PDB file of C-alpha atoms and ligand atoms in Angstrom:
ATOM      1  CA  MET A 290     -13.134  -1.804 -17.248  1.00 43.00           C
ATOM      2  CA  THR A 291     -14.263   1.365 -15.507  1.00 48.00           C
ATOM      3  CA  THR A 292     -17.549   1.299 -13.612  1.00 55.00           C
ATOM      4  CA  PRO A 293     -19.761   4.323 -14.232  1.00 80.00           C
ATOM      5  CA  ARG A 294     -19.852   6.491 -11.131  1.00 96.00           C
ATOM      6  CA  THR A 295     -22.804   8.861 -10.703  1.00 97.00           C
ATOM      7  CA  PRO A 296     -21.454  12.204  -9.459  1.00 98.00           C
ATOM      8  CA  LEU A 297     -22.365  12.995  -5.857  1.00 98.00           C
ATOM      9  CA  ILE A 298     -22.784  16.637  -4.874  1.00 98.00           C
ATOM     10  CA  ALA A 299     -22.642  16.677  -1.083  1.00 98.00           C
ATOM     11  CA  GLY A 300     -23.214  19.627   1.225  1.00 98.00           C
ATOM     12  CA  ASN A 301     -21.576  19.668   4.642  1.00 98.00           C
ATOM     13  CA  TRP A 302     -23.443  22.333   6.577  1.00 98.00           C
ATOM     14  CA  LYS A 303     -21.023  22.011   9.523  1.00 98.00           C
ATOM     15  CA  MET A 304     -22.245  23.814  12.684  1.00 98.00           C
ATOM     16  CA  ASN A 305     -24.632  26.146  10.887  1.00 98.00           C
ATOM     17  CA  GLY A 306     -28.355  26.689  10.939  1.00 97.00           C
ATOM     18  CA  LEU A 307     -31.302  26.930  13.288  1.00 98.00           C
ATOM     19  CA  GLN A 308     -34.587  25.136  12.583  1.00 98.00           C
ATOM     20  CA  GLY A 309     -35.998  27.768  10.235  1.00 96.00           C
ATOM     21  CA  ASP A 310     -32.756  28.103   8.235  1.00 95.00           C
ATOM     22  CA  GLY A 311     -32.385  24.346   7.912  1.00 97.00           C
ATOM     23  CA  ARG A 312     -35.928  23.854   6.710  1.00 98.00           C
ATOM     24  CA  ALA A 313     -35.632  26.665   4.160  1.00 98.00           C
ATOM     25  CA  LEU A 314     -32.271  25.474   2.833  1.00 98.00           C
ATOM     26  CA  ALA A 315     -33.393  21.850   2.578  1.00 98.00           C
ATOM     27  CA  SER A 316     -36.608  22.873   0.818  1.00 98.00           C
ATOM     28  CA  ALA A 317     -34.643  24.923  -1.699  1.00 98.00           C
ATOM     29  CA  VAL A 318     -32.310  22.006  -2.443  1.00 98.00           C
ATOM     30  CA  ALA A 319     -35.295  19.648  -2.703  1.00 98.00           C
ATOM     31  CA  ASP A 320     -37.111  21.994  -5.110  1.00 98.00           C
ATOM     32  CA  PHE A 321     -33.982  22.347  -7.217  1.00 98.00           C
ATOM     33  CA  LEU A 322     -33.450  18.595  -7.601  1.00 97.00           C
ATOM     34  CA  LYS A 323     -37.120  18.035  -8.377  1.00 96.00           C
ATOM     35  CA  SER A 324     -36.893  20.723 -11.076  1.00 96.00           C
ATOM     36  CA  GLN A 325     -34.080  18.776 -12.751  1.00 94.00           C
ATOM     37  CA  GLY A 326     -36.160  15.715 -13.650  1.00 90.00           C
ATOM     38  CA  ALA A 327     -33.785  12.829 -14.398  1.00 90.00           C
ATOM     39  CA  ALA A 328     -30.571  14.432 -13.140  1.00 92.00           C
ATOM     40  CA  ASN A 329     -27.142  13.007 -14.030  1.00 95.00           C
ATOM     41  CA  PHE A 330     -25.955  13.594 -10.444  1.00 97.00           C
ATOM     42  CA  GLU A 331     -27.044  12.789  -6.901  1.00 97.00           C
ATOM     43  CA  MET A 332     -27.327  15.311  -4.088  1.00 98.00           C
ATOM     44  CA  LEU A 333     -26.672  14.830  -0.391  1.00 98.00           C
ATOM     45  CA  VAL A 334     -27.012  17.255   2.508  1.00 98.00           C
ATOM     46  CA  CYS A 335     -25.385  16.748   5.900  1.00 98.00           C
ATOM     47  CA  PRO A 336     -26.985  19.079   8.459  1.00 98.00           C
ATOM     48  CA  PRO A 337     -26.094  19.243  12.138  1.00 98.00           C
ATOM     49  CA  PHE A 338     -27.815  16.622  14.317  1.00 98.00           C
ATOM     50  CA  THR A 339     -30.404  19.102  15.597  1.00 98.00           C
ATOM     51  CA  LEU A 340     -31.726  19.695  12.060  1.00 98.00           C
ATOM     52  CA  ILE A 341     -31.853  16.103  10.838  1.00 98.00           C
ATOM     53  CA  SER A 342     -35.534  15.614  11.623  1.00 98.00           C
ATOM     54  CA  ALA A 343     -36.676  18.886  10.052  1.00 98.00           C
ATOM     55  CA  VAL A 344     -34.447  18.387   7.023  1.00 98.00           C
ATOM     56  CA  HIS A 345     -35.711  14.832   6.613  1.00 98.00           C
ATOM     57  CA  ASP A 346     -39.269  16.150   6.420  1.00 98.00           C
ATOM     58  CA  ALA A 347     -38.322  18.951   4.022  1.00 98.00           C
ATOM     59  CA  LEU A 348     -36.536  16.541   1.657  1.00 98.00           C
ATOM     60  CA  ALA A 349     -39.392  14.015   1.498  1.00 97.00           C
ATOM     61  CA  GLY A 350     -40.012  12.771  -2.021  1.00 96.00           C
ATOM     62  CA  SER A 351     -37.234  14.919  -3.541  1.00 97.00           C
ATOM     63  CA  GLY A 352     -34.517  12.296  -3.965  1.00 97.00           C
ATOM     64  CA  VAL A 353     -31.997  14.456  -2.062  1.00 98.00           C
ATOM     65  CA  LYS A 354     -30.119  12.174   0.299  1.00 98.00           C
ATOM     66  CA  LEU A 355     -29.633  12.895   3.988  1.00 98.00           C
ATOM     67  CA  GLY A 356     -26.455  12.387   5.959  1.00 98.00           C
ATOM     68  CA  ALA A 357     -24.978  13.189   9.359  1.00 98.00           C
ATOM     69  CA  GLN A 358     -21.595  14.766  10.049  1.00 98.00           C
ATOM     70  CA  ASP A 359     -20.303  12.237  12.581  1.00 98.00           C
ATOM     71  CA  CYS A 360     -21.287   9.096  14.468  1.00 98.00           C
ATOM     72  CA  SER A 361     -20.304   6.995  17.436  1.00 98.00           C
ATOM     73  CA  THR A 362     -18.480   3.690  17.110  1.00 98.00           C
ATOM     74  CA  ALA A 363     -20.729   2.214  19.794  1.00 98.00           C
ATOM     75  CA  ALA A 364     -24.123   0.687  19.023  1.00 97.00           C
ATOM     76  CA  LYS A 365     -25.849   2.110  22.126  1.00 97.00           C
ATOM     77  CA  GLY A 366     -25.543   2.645  25.838  1.00 97.00           C
ATOM     78  CA  ALA A 367     -23.618   4.862  28.211  1.00 98.00           C
ATOM     79  CA  HIS A 368     -21.985   7.319  25.776  1.00 98.00           C
ATOM     80  CA  THR A 369     -23.306  10.725  26.769  1.00 98.00           C
ATOM     81  CA  GLY A 370     -23.559  13.121  23.870  1.00 97.00           C
ATOM     82  CA  ASP A 371     -22.883  10.533  21.180  1.00 98.00           C
ATOM     83  CA  ILE A 372     -25.210   9.421  18.386  1.00 98.00           C
ATOM     84  CA  SER A 373     -25.160   5.865  17.046  1.00 98.00           C
ATOM     85  CA  THR A 374     -25.356   4.836  13.417  1.00 98.00           C
ATOM     86  CA  ASP A 375     -28.613   2.944  14.114  1.00 98.00           C
ATOM     87  CA  MET A 376     -30.068   6.225  15.430  1.00 98.00           C
ATOM     88  CA  LEU A 377     -28.981   7.987  12.253  1.00 98.00           C
ATOM     89  CA  ALA A 378     -30.505   5.304  10.040  1.00 98.00           C
ATOM     90  CA  ASP A 379     -33.679   5.455  12.134  1.00 98.00           C
ATOM     91  CA  ALA A 380     -33.805   9.238  11.615  1.00 98.00           C
ATOM     92  CA  GLY A 381     -33.688   8.766   7.834  1.00 98.00           C
ATOM     93  CA  CYS A 382     -29.985   9.191   7.139  1.00 98.00           C
ATOM     94  CA  THR A 383     -28.354   7.050   4.495  1.00 98.00           C
ATOM     95  CA  TYR A 384     -24.900   8.659   4.710  1.00 98.00           C
ATOM     96  CA  VAL A 385     -22.533   9.789   7.436  1.00 99.00           C
ATOM     97  CA  LEU A 386     -19.296  11.765   7.172  1.00 98.00           C
ATOM     98  CA  VAL A 387     -16.432  10.240   9.123  1.00 98.00           C
ATOM     99  CA  GLY A 388     -12.988  11.658   9.771  1.00 98.00           C
ATOM    100  CA  HIS A 389     -13.585  15.198   8.573  1.00 98.00           C
ATOM    101  CA  SER A 390     -10.419  17.198   9.205  1.00 98.00           C
ATOM    102  CA  GLU A 391     -12.316  19.421  11.641  1.00 98.00           C
ATOM    103  CA  ARG A 392     -13.123  16.291  13.724  1.00 98.00           C
ATOM    104  CA  ARG A 393      -9.551  15.091  13.395  1.00 98.00           C
ATOM    105  CA  THR A 394      -8.326  18.495  14.646  1.00 97.00           C
ATOM    106  CA  ASP A 395     -11.004  19.531  17.158  1.00 97.00           C
ATOM    107  CA  HIS A 396     -11.505  16.059  18.682  1.00 97.00           C
ATOM    108  CA  ARG A 397      -8.156  14.433  17.950  1.00 97.00           C
ATOM    109  CA  GLU A 398      -9.768  11.710  15.878  1.00 98.00           C
ATOM    110  CA  THR A 399      -7.263   9.127  14.690  1.00 98.00           C
ATOM    111  CA  ASP A 400      -7.322   6.935  11.600  1.00 98.00           C
ATOM    112  CA  GLU A 401      -8.148   3.998  13.858  1.00 98.00           C
ATOM    113  CA  LEU A 402     -11.209   5.764  15.256  1.00 98.00           C
ATOM    114  CA  VAL A 403     -12.320   6.910  11.809  1.00 98.00           C
ATOM    115  CA  ASN A 404     -12.007   3.324  10.584  1.00 98.00           C
ATOM    116  CA  ALA A 405     -14.198   2.093  13.464  1.00 98.00           C
ATOM    117  CA  LYS A 406     -16.787   4.787  12.662  1.00 98.00           C
ATOM    118  CA  ALA A 407     -16.865   3.647   9.017  1.00 98.00           C
ATOM    119  CA  VAL A 408     -17.388   0.055  10.170  1.00 98.00           C
ATOM    120  CA  ALA A 409     -20.239   1.209  12.448  1.00 98.00           C
ATOM    121  CA  ALA A 410     -21.801   3.013   9.487  1.00 98.00           C
ATOM    122  CA  HIS A 411     -21.565  -0.090   7.309  1.00 98.00           C
ATOM    123  CA  THR A 412     -23.020  -2.261  10.065  1.00 98.00           C
ATOM    124  CA  SER A 413     -26.094   0.007  10.203  1.00 98.00           C
ATOM    125  CA  GLY A 414     -26.448   0.029   6.420  1.00 98.00           C
ATOM    126  CA  LEU A 415     -25.170   3.594   6.038  1.00 98.00           C
ATOM    127  CA  ASN A 416     -22.761   4.902   3.435  1.00 98.00           C
ATOM    128  CA  ALA A 417     -19.563   6.188   5.017  1.00 98.00           C
ATOM    129  CA  VAL A 418     -18.004   9.281   3.474  1.00 98.00           C
ATOM    130  CA  ILE A 419     -14.422   8.877   4.680  1.00 98.00           C
ATOM    131  CA  CYS A 420     -12.545  12.187   4.662  1.00 98.00           C
ATOM    132  CA  ILE A 421      -8.798  12.468   4.166  1.00 98.00           C
ATOM    133  CA  GLY A 422      -6.355  15.216   3.230  1.00 98.00           C
ATOM    134  CA  GLU A 423      -3.041  16.794   4.114  1.00 98.00           C
ATOM    135  CA  THR A 424      -2.304  19.939   6.109  1.00 97.00           C
ATOM    136  CA  GLU A 425      -0.468  22.878   4.618  1.00 97.00           C
ATOM    137  CA  ALA A 426       2.743  21.960   6.454  1.00 97.00           C
ATOM    138  CA  GLU A 427       2.540  18.404   5.149  1.00 98.00           C
ATOM    139  CA  ARG A 428       1.999  19.698   1.649  1.00 97.00           C
ATOM    140  CA  ASP A 429       4.867  22.167   1.898  1.00 97.00           C
ATOM    141  CA  GLY A 430       7.034  19.302   3.109  1.00 97.00           C
ATOM    142  CA  GLY A 431       6.217  17.284  -0.013  1.00 97.00           C
ATOM    143  CA  LYS A 432       4.320  14.714   2.026  1.00 98.00           C
ATOM    144  CA  THR A 433       0.867  14.890   0.427  1.00 98.00           C
ATOM    145  CA  LEU A 434       0.904  11.410  -1.102  1.00 98.00           C
ATOM    146  CA  ASP A 435       2.504   9.848   1.999  1.00 98.00           C
ATOM    147  CA  VAL A 436      -0.213  11.365   4.212  1.00 98.00           C
ATOM    148  CA  VAL A 437      -3.023  10.296   1.909  1.00 98.00           C
ATOM    149  CA  LYS A 438      -1.552   6.801   1.645  1.00 98.00           C
ATOM    150  CA  SER A 439      -1.359   6.342   5.396  1.00 98.00           C
ATOM    151  CA  GLN A 440      -4.847   7.813   5.942  1.00 98.00           C
ATOM    152  CA  ILE A 441      -6.292   5.349   3.429  1.00 98.00           C
ATOM    153  CA  ALA A 442      -4.405   2.470   5.021  1.00 98.00           C
ATOM    154  CA  GLY A 443      -5.674   3.458   8.470  1.00 98.00           C
ATOM    155  CA  SER A 444      -9.132   4.939   7.886  1.00 98.00           C
ATOM    156  CA  VAL A 445     -10.662   2.779   5.154  1.00 98.00           C
ATOM    157  CA  PRO A 446     -11.932  -0.535   6.534  1.00 98.00           C
ATOM    158  CA  GLY A 447     -11.873  -3.863   4.703  1.00 96.00           C
ATOM    159  CA  SER A 448     -15.692  -3.720   4.691  1.00 94.00           C
ATOM    160  CA  ALA A 449     -15.598  -0.831   2.210  1.00 98.00           C
ATOM    161  CA  THR A 450     -17.351  -1.419  -1.112  1.00 98.00           C
ATOM    162  CA  ALA A 451     -18.509   0.815  -3.931  1.00 97.00           C
ATOM    163  CA  ALA A 452     -22.034   0.550  -2.504  1.00 97.00           C
ATOM    164  CA  ASN A 453     -21.208   1.642   1.052  1.00 98.00           C
ATOM    165  CA  THR A 454     -18.219   3.982   0.839  1.00 98.00           C
ATOM    166  CA  VAL A 455     -17.283   7.333  -0.646  1.00 98.00           C
ATOM    167  CA  VAL A 456     -13.843   8.860  -0.110  1.00 98.00           C
ATOM    168  CA  ALA A 457     -13.537  12.642   0.102  1.00 98.00           C
ATOM    169  CA  TYR A 458     -10.155  14.262  -0.507  1.00 98.00           C
ATOM    170  CA  GLU A 459     -10.092  17.587   1.289  1.00 98.00           C
ATOM    171  CA  PRO A 460      -6.711  19.323   1.553  1.00 98.00           C
ATOM    172  CA  VAL A 461      -6.989  20.952   4.976  1.00 98.00           C
ATOM    173  CA  TRP A 462      -5.431  24.180   3.715  1.00 98.00           C
ATOM    174  CA  ALA A 463      -8.089  24.484   1.004  1.00 97.00           C
ATOM    175  CA  ILE A 464     -11.051  24.289   3.388  1.00 97.00           C
ATOM    176  CA  GLY A 465     -12.785  27.636   3.759  1.00 96.00           C
ATOM    177  CA  THR A 466      -9.779  29.532   2.416  1.00 97.00           C
ATOM    178  CA  GLY A 467     -10.721  30.157  -1.216  1.00 96.00           C
ATOM    179  CA  ARG A 468      -7.516  28.341  -2.214  1.00 96.00           C
ATOM    180  CA  THR A 469      -7.448  25.069  -4.122  1.00 96.00           C
ATOM    181  CA  PRO A 470      -4.751  22.835  -5.566  1.00 96.00           C
ATOM    182  CA  THR A 471      -4.253  23.091  -9.318  1.00 97.00           C
ATOM    183  CA  ILE A 472      -6.464  20.972 -11.520  1.00 97.00           C
ATOM    184  CA  ASP A 473      -3.533  18.671 -12.317  1.00 97.00           C
ATOM    185  CA  GLU A 474      -2.716  18.251  -8.632  1.00 97.00           C
ATOM    186  CA  VAL A 475      -6.319  17.324  -7.808  1.00 98.00           C
ATOM    187  CA  GLN A 476      -6.430  14.723 -10.596  1.00 98.00           C
ATOM    188  CA  ASP A 477      -3.036  13.300  -9.594  1.00 98.00           C
ATOM    189  CA  VAL A 478      -4.025  12.906  -5.935  1.00 98.00           C
ATOM    190  CA  HIS A 479      -7.395  11.381  -6.841  1.00 98.00           C
ATOM    191  CA  ALA A 480      -5.747   8.905  -9.229  1.00 98.00           C
ATOM    192  CA  PHE A 481      -3.298   8.018  -6.468  1.00 98.00           C
ATOM    193  CA  ILE A 482      -6.176   7.524  -3.993  1.00 98.00           C
ATOM    194  CA  ARG A 483      -7.887   5.176  -6.445  1.00 98.00           C
ATOM    195  CA  SER A 484      -4.699   3.181  -6.939  1.00 98.00           C
ATOM    196  CA  GLU A 485      -4.262   2.879  -3.171  1.00 98.00           C
ATOM    197  CA  LEU A 486      -7.879   1.747  -2.830  1.00 98.00           C
ATOM    198  CA  ALA A 487      -7.274  -0.799  -5.595  1.00 98.00           C
ATOM    199  CA  ALA A 488      -4.244  -2.183  -3.770  1.00 97.00           C
ATOM    200  CA  LYS A 489      -6.312  -2.509  -0.600  1.00 97.00           C
ATOM    201  CA  LEU A 490      -9.771  -3.509  -1.865  1.00 98.00           C
ATOM    202  CA  GLY A 491      -9.225  -4.752  -5.421  1.00 97.00           C
ATOM    203  CA  GLN A 492      -9.498  -2.917  -8.722  1.00 97.00           C
ATOM    204  CA  ASP A 493     -13.227  -3.508  -9.213  1.00 97.00           C
ATOM    205  CA  VAL A 494     -14.127  -2.017  -5.833  1.00 97.00           C
ATOM    206  CA  ALA A 495     -11.752   0.912  -6.344  1.00 98.00           C
ATOM    207  CA  ASP A 496     -13.201   1.595  -9.797  1.00 97.00           C
ATOM    208  CA  GLY A 497     -16.676   1.856  -8.281  1.00 97.00           C
ATOM    209  CA  ILE A 498     -15.934   3.988  -5.215  1.00 98.00           C
ATOM    210  CA  ARG A 499     -16.783   7.634  -5.713  1.00 98.00           C
ATOM    211  CA  LEU A 500     -14.007  10.089  -4.893  1.00 98.00           C
ATOM    212  CA  LEU A 501     -15.152  13.592  -3.954  1.00 98.00           C
ATOM    213  CA  TYR A 502     -13.008  16.705  -3.972  1.00 98.00           C
ATOM    214  CA  GLY A 503     -13.596  19.143  -1.113  1.00 98.00           C
ATOM    215  CA  GLY A 504     -12.062  22.501  -0.235  1.00 98.00           C
ATOM    216  CA  SER A 505     -13.329  25.847  -1.535  1.00 97.00           C
ATOM    217  CA  MET A 506     -15.397  24.300  -4.333  1.00 98.00           C
ATOM    218  CA  ASN A 507     -17.688  26.974  -5.751  1.00 98.00           C
ATOM    219  CA  PRO A 508     -19.684  27.712  -8.919  1.00 98.00           C
ATOM    220  CA  GLY A 509     -16.595  29.286 -10.474  1.00 97.00           C
ATOM    221  CA  ASN A 510     -14.257  26.301 -10.167  1.00 98.00           C
ATOM    222  CA  ALA A 511     -16.704  23.377 -10.071  1.00 98.00           C
ATOM    223  CA  SER A 512     -16.819  22.672 -13.822  1.00 98.00           C
ATOM    224  CA  GLU A 513     -13.126  22.031 -14.233  1.00 97.00           C
ATOM    225  CA  LEU A 514     -12.856  20.065 -10.983  1.00 98.00           C
ATOM    226  CA  LEU A 515     -15.885  17.892 -11.748  1.00 98.00           C
ATOM    227  CA  ALA A 516     -14.627  17.207 -15.293  1.00 97.00           C
ATOM    228  CA  LEU A 517     -11.531  15.397 -13.956  1.00 97.00           C
ATOM    229  CA  GLY A 518     -11.514  11.674 -14.605  1.00 97.00           C
ATOM    230  CA  ASP A 519     -11.103  10.617 -10.992  1.00 98.00           C
ATOM    231  CA  VAL A 520     -13.270  13.308  -9.396  1.00 98.00           C
ATOM    232  CA  ASP A 521     -16.773  11.924  -8.899  1.00 98.00           C
ATOM    233  CA  GLY A 522     -18.369  14.835  -7.101  1.00 98.00           C
ATOM    234  CA  GLY A 523     -17.757  17.400  -4.426  1.00 98.00           C
ATOM    235  CA  LEU A 524     -17.963  17.785  -0.672  1.00 98.00           C
ATOM    236  CA  ILE A 525     -18.955  21.393  -0.288  1.00 98.00           C
ATOM    237  CA  GLY A 526     -18.960  23.512   2.852  1.00 98.00           C
ATOM    238  CA  GLY A 527     -19.590  27.251   2.540  1.00 98.00           C
ATOM    239  CA  ALA A 528     -21.194  27.149  -0.910  1.00 98.00           C
ATOM    240  CA  SER A 529     -23.644  24.449   0.206  1.00 98.00           C
ATOM    241  CA  LEU A 530     -25.273  26.990   2.537  1.00 98.00           C
ATOM    242  CA  LYS A 531     -26.301  29.077  -0.485  1.00 98.00           C
ATOM    243  CA  PRO A 532     -28.895  27.079  -2.416  1.00 98.00           C
ATOM    244  CA  GLU A 533     -28.222  28.853  -5.704  1.00 98.00           C
ATOM    245  CA  ASP A 534     -24.464  28.157  -5.455  1.00 98.00           C
ATOM    246  CA  PHE A 535     -25.030  24.541  -4.436  1.00 98.00           C
ATOM    247  CA  ALA A 536     -27.381  24.120  -7.402  1.00 98.00           C
ATOM    248  CA  ALA A 537     -24.908  25.771  -9.770  1.00 98.00           C
ATOM    249  CA  ILE A 538     -22.203  23.351  -8.648  1.00 98.00           C
ATOM    250  CA  ALA A 539     -24.525  20.406  -9.262  1.00 98.00           C
ATOM    251  CA  THR A 540     -25.366  21.564 -12.769  1.00 97.00           C
ATOM    252  CA  SER A 541     -21.606  21.829 -13.457  1.00 97.00           C
ATOM    253  CA  CYS A 542     -21.372  18.027 -13.464  1.00 96.00           C
ATOM    254  CA  PRO A 543     -20.362  16.749 -16.876  1.00 92.00           C
ATOM    255  CA  ALA A 544     -23.311  15.412 -18.890  1.00 83.00           C
TER     256      ALA A 544
HETATM  257  P1  LIG B 950     -15.497  24.727   2.114  1.00 70.72           P
HETATM  258  O1  LIG B 950     -16.262  24.317   0.875  1.00 70.72           O
HETATM  259  O2  LIG B 950     -16.181  25.775   2.911  1.00 70.72           O
HETATM  260  O3  LIG B 950     -14.071  24.997   1.801  1.00 70.72           O
HETATM  261  O4  LIG B 950     -15.497  23.427   3.072  1.00 70.72           O
HETATM  262  C1  LIG B 950     -15.111  22.209   2.562  1.00 70.72           C
HETATM  263  C2  LIG B 950     -15.410  21.171   3.575  1.00 70.72           C
HETATM  264  O5  LIG B 950     -14.757  21.092   4.605  1.00 70.72           O
HETATM  265  C3  LIG B 950     -16.507  20.245   3.298  1.00 70.72           C
HETATM  266  O6  LIG B 950     -16.502  19.168   4.170  1.00 70.72           O
END
C-alpha cells in the first residue's frame, strides 16, 4: 500500500539575500500560498542564517515552512561559527538541509557527518532534508546508482521516519547548469532510492518518505518532473529566488 505523500516545494536560497531582499521574497511566497487556499502542496524556504529571523516574521500565519541550510552536530558549547539544531528550532525552523553537495564540496562533509547532522535534527524535532547525488564524472563512469546507494547507506540514520526525513536527489552536474537528467532517468533513480530506503528502514517508512528532485528545476520542466511517481516535490535553487517562478513550480504539482 502506498502512503499519500504531499508534494513539498522547497526553496534553497543558498548564500543570497540581504535583509530587505529576504523579507520581500518571503512575503511574496507567503502571499502566494495564502492566495491558494487549501493547496495540494507544501512550501518550504531555506534562507541563510542571517535572514531566518526576518523570514520567520514575514511568513507568520502563511503556512510556508521555514528551514535552515546546515546545522552543527553538537548541541551547544565551544563551536565558533556553528549553529545548533536547538537554536534553529528556537528560531522557528522546522526543517534543515543536511549534506547539500555544496557543503560536501566546500567543507568536505562526509556521509558520516551528514548522518550525525540528521540525527541532531531529529533530536531537536526538526525534519532533515538529506541531500544526495552523483557528480558528472561519477555519472559518466556509470556509477550513479552505486554512489546513491552508498550515500543512503552512510547519510540516512536509523532514526529516519516519514515524519522527520525528506531525501533530496540532486545530481551535482544538474545544479545551476540548466541541465537535467531525462524524465526516465529521474524516475529510475528515485525508485531506486525508495527501494534502498525500504531495505534500510522498512517498506512502510520508505513509502512515506518524500523524495525531492533538485537541479535546474524551473517552471518549464517542473510539470513533467513533479508528475513522476516517485518524485514528491522539488528542491529549487535559482528559481526559488524569483517568487513568480517558485509559485509557478508549486502550481505545477499534480492535482
Ligand atoms: P538550482 O535549482 O539552482 O539548480 O539549484 C538546485 C539546488 O542545489 C537546490 O538545493
